[in-house]
Amino acid sequence: MSTVARRRFDGIAPFLPALRQFMNLRPEMTVEQLALAAAGFFTLFCNGAFFRAVSATGALHGHWTTAASLVGMIAALNVLLLCLLLNRWTAKPLLIVLLLVTSVAAHFMSQYTVYMDADMIRNILHTDGKESGELLSTGMLPSLLGLGVLPSLMVWRVRLRHRSPGRAVLVRGAWVLLAVLVAGGAALASFQNLSALMRNHRELRHLVTPGNYLVSLGRVLADDQAGKHRPPAPLGVNAHVAGRPVGAKPPLLVLVVGETVRAQNWGLNGYTRQTTPELSRLAPINFTQVSSCGSATEVSVPCMFSPWGRANYDKDRIKHSESLLHVLEHAGIHTLWRDNQTGCKGVCDGLAFESFEHAKEPKVCDAEGCMDEVMLQGLTGAVDRRNGDVVVVLHQLGNHGPAYYKRYPQHLRRFTPVCETSELGECTQEQIVNAYDNAVLHTDEFLASTIRMLAAQTERDTALIYLSDHGESLGENGLYLHGVPYAIAPQTQTRVPMVMWLSSGFAASRGIDMQCMKREAQAPASQDNLFHSVLGLMQVSTPEYDGQRDLFRACSSAG
């Protein structure tokens, strides 16, 4: 044995007896006892985000009985959950899966204040390998090892005691009843405080793990199963183009659906930094007070392409209905969705769709993905192959976090120092904001390039509408990323930029007063306006159109 090897062996030698003793340890337990131990572990070690959030409400100040009641209630509910899920044959493998998943969930809830509601679970399920890879980092290892791997090894060493089927049913029933009684008793012991807490802060239930993600996953799977064979409800089937001036050029409208750009960091909105220098030179119509429909892509994108919006939000109706693009197609307008993300979220189902997420364009793509400019490749040719009116949607990768430093080319690395890791907790807020603002510069450059391309068109009247899907938290009040339940989401996640540009020919043929539009752009607006504004701009007549939500109507001679 070499000297170095001997030194290493001598270093670990004192721990070998303890390791051998641990490996020989094989305690015998009933499934119920294992469930009780696991429930205590989940409650005390995996719910830090929940208890910190409760403490932040002030509900625990001077109320030790409330804290004790919460711990007792959550532990009893975890026992109840595990007693319903586990049996002698599935207990160990299922519990190991729960431990590993819960360790990851606990990490993200603690690091980013992620709420595991149904919308967040739906986001997770629709995340591809590339996005998932950006979220994985060495910062996750302590949680994964301490809360997942090591407890799983201990579970695997347990020997489960065998019972006859009849006795097993009776004992399990008694444990379930006892768990219900303990949970109810704990709630009653501090009923007034707990009821007020849950009534005023309903979102807290989405931080109680593992029940949060299990219940939310069940809801998502049930919703998906219920709508699996349900065809989308037709929308605007009788839509048609009306009022087009004789001799007018066919229009081309480009809708740019942004990703994770918040209004607070948008240069055109008066941000202290100039993050939109290219757009400033083009002087488009900039809407300064725009709210999103949701705080995550899975909600906002389908919502903004629906006639109902946030004002009449109905997730089920939106999900199972045709969208704005289908209405345009019914009216004889060609549509094309070009995507540099993870799809159109059902908005373009059955319609022309092109994905550039894994394109191979050396100038703008690498092994990790493509810059948004890839969607402009061949766009002119794709439009020319479609006669008549055309609407193109460009779905950006934009400022998708947490790897903001990957969202811009090096020539736009103007704000430094930057956060160059996906583990945002390792960076200062200044570094995070710098990387984020550099990514906003890239969206500015992309939009300016798109507008210049449209301005060069001679055979069509052209226009562009840019609207971000939702905002982002960059460490304010301990929040990162997005997806906080809308009722409590901060404005950083729900205020978004919106920009419009019309060629002179487009404005003239529609009778739109651009100075009037710039004045109207100072008034509050929202993603609810998109559906109706696009129909008005493209002169589509359909019962689904609501002129009151059309942002162009007040400044149009046809309004």
PDB file of C-alpha atoms in Angstrom, residues 83-258:
ATOM      1  CA  CYS A  83     -51.120   5.157   5.877  1.00  0.00           C
ATOM      2  CA  LEU A  84     -53.344   5.572   2.834  1.00  0.00           C
ATOM      3  CA  LEU A  85     -50.452   5.175   0.385  1.00  0.00           C
ATOM      4  CA  LEU A  86     -48.181   2.526   1.885  1.00  0.00           C
ATOM      5  CA  ASN A  87     -48.569  -1.221   2.270  1.00  0.00           C
ATOM      6  CA  ARG A  88     -46.152  -4.010   3.115  1.00  0.00           C
ATOM      7  CA  TRP A  89     -45.064  -4.522  -0.505  1.00  0.00           C
ATOM      8  CA  THR A  90     -44.856  -0.896  -1.678  1.00  0.00           C
ATOM      9  CA  ALA A  91     -43.818   0.853   1.548  1.00  0.00           C
ATOM     10  CA  LYS A  92     -40.052   0.950   1.022  1.00  0.00           C
ATOM     11  CA  PRO A  93     -39.825   1.751  -2.717  1.00  0.00           C
ATOM     12  CA  LEU A  94     -42.651   4.297  -2.550  1.00  0.00           C
ATOM     13  CA  LEU A  95     -41.271   5.961   0.557  1.00  0.00           C
ATOM     14  CA  ILE A  96     -37.808   6.195  -1.010  1.00  0.00           C
ATOM     15  CA  VAL A  97     -39.308   7.926  -4.059  1.00  0.00           C
ATOM     16  CA  LEU A  98     -41.159  10.330  -1.758  1.00  0.00           C
ATOM     17  CA  LEU A  99     -37.983  11.085   0.182  1.00  0.00           C
ATOM     18  CA  LEU A 100     -35.950  11.816  -2.945  1.00  0.00           C
ATOM     19  CA  VAL A 101     -38.659  13.960  -4.561  1.00  0.00           C
ATOM     20  CA  THR A 102     -39.369  15.780  -1.311  1.00  0.00           C
ATOM     21  CA  SER A 103     -35.683  16.596  -0.840  1.00  0.00           C
ATOM     22  CA  VAL A 104     -35.636  18.288  -4.255  1.00  0.00           C
ATOM     23  CA  ALA A 105     -38.943  20.055  -3.602  1.00  0.00           C
ATOM     24  CA  ALA A 106     -37.696  21.286  -0.220  1.00  0.00           C
ATOM     25  CA  HIS A 107     -34.579  22.703  -1.884  1.00  0.00           C
ATOM     26  CA  PHE A 108     -36.514  24.732  -4.448  1.00  0.00           C
ATOM     27  CA  MET A 109     -39.136  25.879  -1.948  1.00  0.00           C
ATOM     28  CA  SER A 110     -36.419  27.102   0.403  1.00  0.00           C
ATOM     29  CA  GLN A 111     -34.143  28.622  -2.249  1.00  0.00           C
ATOM     30  CA  TYR A 112     -36.743  30.235  -4.524  1.00  0.00           C
ATOM     31  CA  THR A 113     -39.972  30.249  -2.432  1.00  0.00           C
ATOM     32  CA  VAL A 114     -41.671  27.977  -4.955  1.00  0.00           C
ATOM     33  CA  TYR A 115     -45.321  27.164  -4.244  1.00  0.00           C
ATOM     34  CA  MET A 116     -46.218  23.628  -5.360  1.00  0.00           C
ATOM     35  CA  ASP A 117     -49.727  24.340  -6.605  1.00  0.00           C
ATOM     36  CA  ALA A 118     -51.309  22.731  -9.667  1.00  0.00           C
ATOM     37  CA  ASP A 119     -49.958  25.394 -12.038  1.00  0.00           C
ATOM     38  CA  MET A 120     -46.410  24.868 -10.773  1.00  0.00           C
ATOM     39  CA  ILE A 121     -46.703  21.091 -11.110  1.00  0.00           C
ATOM     40  CA  ARG A 122     -47.997  21.579 -14.649  1.00  0.00           C
ATOM     41  CA  ASN A 123     -44.975  23.800 -15.378  1.00  0.00           C
ATOM     42  CA  ILE A 124     -42.648  21.113 -14.011  1.00  0.00           C
ATOM     43  CA  LEU A 125     -44.265  18.356 -16.071  1.00  0.00           C
ATOM     44  CA  HIS A 126     -43.912  20.424 -19.240  1.00  0.00           C
ATOM     45  CA  THR A 127     -40.287  21.357 -18.594  1.00  0.00           C
ATOM     46  CA  ASP A 128     -37.885  19.711 -21.038  1.00  0.00           C
ATOM     47  CA  GLY A 129     -34.460  18.247 -20.305  1.00  0.00           C
ATOM     48  CA  LYS A 130     -32.582  21.418 -21.229  1.00  0.00           C
ATOM     49  CA  GLU A 131     -34.571  23.589 -18.805  1.00  0.00           C
ATOM     50  CA  SER A 132     -34.356  20.942 -16.086  1.00  0.00           C
ATOM     51  CA  GLY A 133     -30.599  20.785 -16.528  1.00  0.00           C
ATOM     52  CA  GLU A 134     -30.299  24.503 -15.844  1.00  0.00           C
ATOM     53  CA  LEU A 135     -32.063  24.055 -12.515  1.00  0.00           C
ATOM     54  CA  LEU A 136     -29.734  21.285 -11.359  1.00  0.00           C
ATOM     55  CA  SER A 137     -26.680  22.493  -9.495  1.00  0.00           C
ATOM     56  CA  THR A 138     -24.242  21.488  -6.780  1.00  0.00           C
ATOM     57  CA  GLY A 139     -26.234  23.645  -4.374  1.00  0.00           C
ATOM     58  CA  MET A 140     -28.928  20.983  -4.429  1.00  0.00           C
ATOM     59  CA  LEU A 141     -26.602  18.246  -3.144  1.00  0.00           C
ATOM     60  CA  PRO A 142     -26.845  18.962   0.619  1.00  0.00           C
ATOM     61  CA  SER A 143     -30.630  18.757   0.492  1.00  0.00           C
ATOM     62  CA  LEU A 144     -30.615  15.728  -1.811  1.00  0.00           C
ATOM     63  CA  LEU A 145     -28.128  13.836   0.369  1.00  0.00           C
ATOM     64  CA  GLY A 146     -29.367  14.911   3.791  1.00  0.00           C
ATOM     65  CA  LEU A 147     -33.110  14.790   3.145  1.00  0.00           C
ATOM     66  CA  GLY A 148     -33.232  12.202   0.374  1.00  0.00           C
ATOM     67  CA  VAL A 149     -30.377   9.729  -0.033  1.00  0.00           C
ATOM     68  CA  LEU A 150     -29.395   9.069   3.610  1.00  0.00           C
ATOM     69  CA  PRO A 151     -32.987   8.652   4.881  1.00  0.00           C
ATOM     70  CA  SER A 152     -33.649   6.375   1.887  1.00  0.00           C
ATOM     71  CA  LEU A 153     -30.729   4.137   2.893  1.00  0.00           C
ATOM     72  CA  MET A 154     -32.170   3.911   6.388  1.00  0.00           C
ATOM     73  CA  VAL A 155     -35.608   3.018   5.026  1.00  0.00           C
ATOM     74  CA  TRP A 156     -34.101   0.328   2.818  1.00  0.00           C
ATOM     75  CA  ARG A 157     -32.467  -1.306   5.865  1.00  0.00           C
ATOM     76  CA  VAL A 158     -35.767  -1.616   7.720  1.00  0.00           C
ATOM     77  CA  ARG A 159     -37.329  -5.087   8.015  1.00  0.00           C
ATOM     78  CA  LEU A 160     -41.107  -4.860   7.812  1.00  0.00           C
ATOM     79  CA  ARG A 161     -43.095  -6.970  10.245  1.00  0.00           C
ATOM     80  CA  HIS A 162     -45.631  -9.327   8.720  1.00  0.00           C
ATOM     81  CA  ARG A 163     -49.279  -9.433   9.781  1.00  0.00           C
ATOM     82  CA  SER A 164     -52.231 -11.492   8.688  1.00  0.00           C
ATOM     83  CA  PRO A 165     -54.496  -9.652   6.191  1.00  0.00           C
ATOM     84  CA  GLY A 166     -57.365  -9.311   8.639  1.00  0.00           C
ATOM     85  CA  ARG A 167     -55.250  -7.961  11.460  1.00  0.00           C
ATOM     86  CA  ALA A 168     -53.414  -5.638   9.045  1.00  0.00           C
ATOM     87  CA  VAL A 169     -56.706  -4.074   7.966  1.00  0.00           C
ATOM     88  CA  LEU A 170     -57.861  -3.549  11.540  1.00  0.00           C
ATOM     89  CA  VAL A 171     -54.557  -2.036  12.665  1.00  0.00           C
ATOM     90  CA  ARG A 172     -54.379   0.227   9.614  1.00  0.00           C
ATOM     91  CA  GLY A 173     -57.939   1.407  10.206  1.00  0.00           C
ATOM     92  CA  ALA A 174     -57.093   2.235  13.817  1.00  0.00           C
ATOM     93  CA  TRP A 175     -54.039   4.241  12.744  1.00  0.00           C
ATOM     94  CA  VAL A 176     -56.052   6.164  10.157  1.00  0.00           C
ATOM     95  CA  LEU A 177     -58.719   6.962  12.758  1.00  0.00           C
ATOM     96  CA  LEU A 178     -56.090   8.003  15.288  1.00  0.00           C
ATOM     97  CA  ALA A 179     -54.379  10.266  12.715  1.00  0.00           C
ATOM     98  CA  VAL A 180     -57.710  11.952  11.921  1.00  0.00           C
ATOM     99  CA  LEU A 181     -58.434  12.475  15.626  1.00  0.00           C
ATOM    100  CA  VAL A 182     -54.977  13.897  16.335  1.00  0.00           C
ATOM    101  CA  ALA A 183     -55.143  16.236  13.340  1.00  0.00           C
ATOM    102  CA  GLY A 184     -58.607  17.406  14.375  1.00  0.00           C
ATOM    103  CA  GLY A 185     -57.571  17.822  17.997  1.00  0.00           C
ATOM    104  CA  ALA A 186     -54.483  19.812  17.047  1.00  0.00           C
ATOM    105  CA  ALA A 187     -56.604  22.078  14.859  1.00  0.00           C
ATOM    106  CA  LEU A 188     -59.198  22.603  17.598  1.00  0.00           C
ATOM    107  CA  ALA A 189     -56.516  23.373  20.185  1.00  0.00           C
ATOM    108  CA  SER A 190     -55.720  26.590  18.346  1.00  0.00           C
ATOM    109  CA  PHE A 191     -58.727  26.834  16.063  1.00  0.00           C
ATOM    110  CA  GLN A 192     -59.168  30.611  16.043  1.00  0.00           C
ATOM    111  CA  ASN A 193     -55.567  31.366  15.112  1.00  0.00           C
ATOM    112  CA  LEU A 194     -55.260  28.519  12.606  1.00  0.00           C
ATOM    113  CA  SER A 195     -58.552  29.280  10.865  1.00  0.00           C
ATOM    114  CA  ALA A 196     -57.575  32.952  10.512  1.00  0.00           C
ATOM    115  CA  LEU A 197     -54.151  31.940   9.180  1.00  0.00           C
ATOM    116  CA  MET A 198     -55.559  29.553   6.570  1.00  0.00           C
ATOM    117  CA  ARG A 199     -58.349  31.941   5.599  1.00  0.00           C
ATOM    118  CA  ASN A 200     -56.035  34.916   5.071  1.00  0.00           C
ATOM    119  CA  HIS A 201     -53.097  32.969   3.636  1.00  0.00           C
ATOM    120  CA  ARG A 202     -54.592  30.111   1.663  1.00  0.00           C
ATOM    121  CA  GLU A 203     -51.447  29.859  -0.451  1.00  0.00           C
ATOM    122  CA  LEU A 204     -49.510  28.454   2.534  1.00  0.00           C
ATOM    123  CA  ARG A 205     -51.019  25.019   1.965  1.00  0.00           C
ATOM    124  CA  HIS A 206     -48.899  24.775  -1.188  1.00  0.00           C
ATOM    125  CA  LEU A 207     -45.756  24.800   0.991  1.00  0.00           C
ATOM    126  CA  VAL A 208     -46.692  21.785   3.140  1.00  0.00           C
ATOM    127  CA  THR A 209     -44.702  18.899   1.710  1.00  0.00           C
ATOM    128  CA  PRO A 210     -45.080  16.136   0.556  1.00  0.00           C
ATOM    129  CA  GLY A 211     -48.836  16.641   0.544  1.00  0.00           C
ATOM    130  CA  ASN A 212     -48.582  19.791  -1.583  1.00  0.00           C
ATOM    131  CA  TYR A 213     -47.064  18.234  -4.677  1.00  0.00           C
ATOM    132  CA  LEU A 214     -48.974  14.946  -4.298  1.00  0.00           C
ATOM    133  CA  VAL A 215     -52.373  16.661  -4.153  1.00  0.00           C
ATOM    134  CA  SER A 216     -51.444  19.076  -6.951  1.00  0.00           C
ATOM    135  CA  LEU A 217     -50.144  16.216  -9.113  1.00  0.00           C
ATOM    136  CA  GLY A 218     -53.414  14.368  -8.559  1.00  0.00           C
ATOM    137  CA  ARG A 219     -55.381  17.427  -9.664  1.00  0.00           C
ATOM    138  CA  VAL A 220     -53.265  17.875 -12.801  1.00  0.00           C
ATOM    139  CA  LEU A 221     -53.542  14.203 -13.781  1.00  0.00           C
ATOM    140  CA  ALA A 222     -57.296  14.225 -13.146  1.00  0.00           C
ATOM    141  CA  ASP A 223     -57.736  17.374 -15.265  1.00  0.00           C
ATOM    142  CA  ASP A 224     -55.625  15.935 -18.068  1.00  0.00           C
ATOM    143  CA  GLN A 225     -57.507  12.649 -18.007  1.00  0.00           C
ATOM    144  CA  ALA A 226     -60.886  14.382 -18.023  1.00  0.00           C
ATOM    145  CA  GLY A 227     -59.938  16.416 -21.100  1.00  0.00           C
ATOM    146  CA  LYS A 228     -57.929  13.705 -22.854  1.00  0.00           C
ATOM    147  CA  HIS A 229     -60.543  12.889 -25.476  1.00  0.00           C
ATOM    148  CA  ARG A 230     -62.386  16.179 -25.308  1.00  0.00           C
ATOM    149  CA  PRO A 231     -62.143  18.120 -28.592  1.00  0.00           C
ATOM    150  CA  PRO A 232     -61.568  21.877 -28.299  1.00  0.00           C
ATOM    151  CA  ALA A 233     -64.736  23.940 -28.407  1.00  0.00           C
ATOM    152  CA  PRO A 234     -65.008  25.862 -31.710  1.00  0.00           C
ATOM    153  CA  LEU A 235     -64.405  29.594 -31.509  1.00  0.00           C
ATOM    154  CA  GLY A 236     -65.227  32.207 -34.145  1.00  0.00           C
ATOM    155  CA  VAL A 237     -66.190  29.700 -36.846  1.00  0.00           C
ATOM    156  CA  ASN A 238     -68.064  32.416 -38.756  1.00  0.00           C
ATOM    157  CA  ALA A 239     -65.277  34.975 -38.496  1.00  0.00           C
ATOM    158  CA  HIS A 240     -64.445  36.920 -41.642  1.00  0.00           C
ATOM    159  CA  VAL A 241     -62.407  39.931 -42.733  1.00  0.00           C
ATOM    160  CA  ALA A 242     -64.551  43.035 -43.275  1.00  0.00           C
ATOM    161  CA  GLY A 243     -63.913  46.690 -44.173  1.00  0.00           C
ATOM    162  CA  ARG A 244     -60.626  46.218 -46.023  1.00  0.00           C
ATOM    163  CA  PRO A 245     -59.953  49.222 -48.336  1.00  0.00           C
ATOM    164  CA  VAL A 246     -59.813  48.415 -52.048  1.00  0.00           C
ATOM    165  CA  GLY A 247     -56.205  48.023 -53.221  1.00  0.00           C
ATOM    166  CA  ALA A 248     -54.768  47.730 -49.692  1.00  0.00           C
ATOM    167  CA  LYS A 249     -51.694  45.555 -49.375  1.00  0.00           C
ATOM    168  CA  PRO A 250     -52.101  42.236 -47.549  1.00  0.00           C
ATOM    169  CA  PRO A 251     -51.083  42.659 -43.896  1.00  0.00           C
ATOM    170  CA  LEU A 252     -48.356  40.822 -42.018  1.00  0.00           C
ATOM    171  CA  LEU A 253     -48.606  40.968 -38.242  1.00  0.00           C
ATOM    172  CA  VAL A 254     -45.830  39.518 -36.075  1.00  0.00           C
ATOM    173  CA  LEU A 255     -46.798  38.748 -32.481  1.00  0.00           C
ATOM    174  CA  VAL A 256     -43.752  38.318 -30.260  1.00  0.00           C
ATOM    175  CA  VAL A 257     -44.599  36.454 -27.063  1.00  0.00           C
ATOM    176  CA  GLY A 258     -41.842  37.380 -24.646  1.00  0.00           C
TER     177      GLY A 258
END
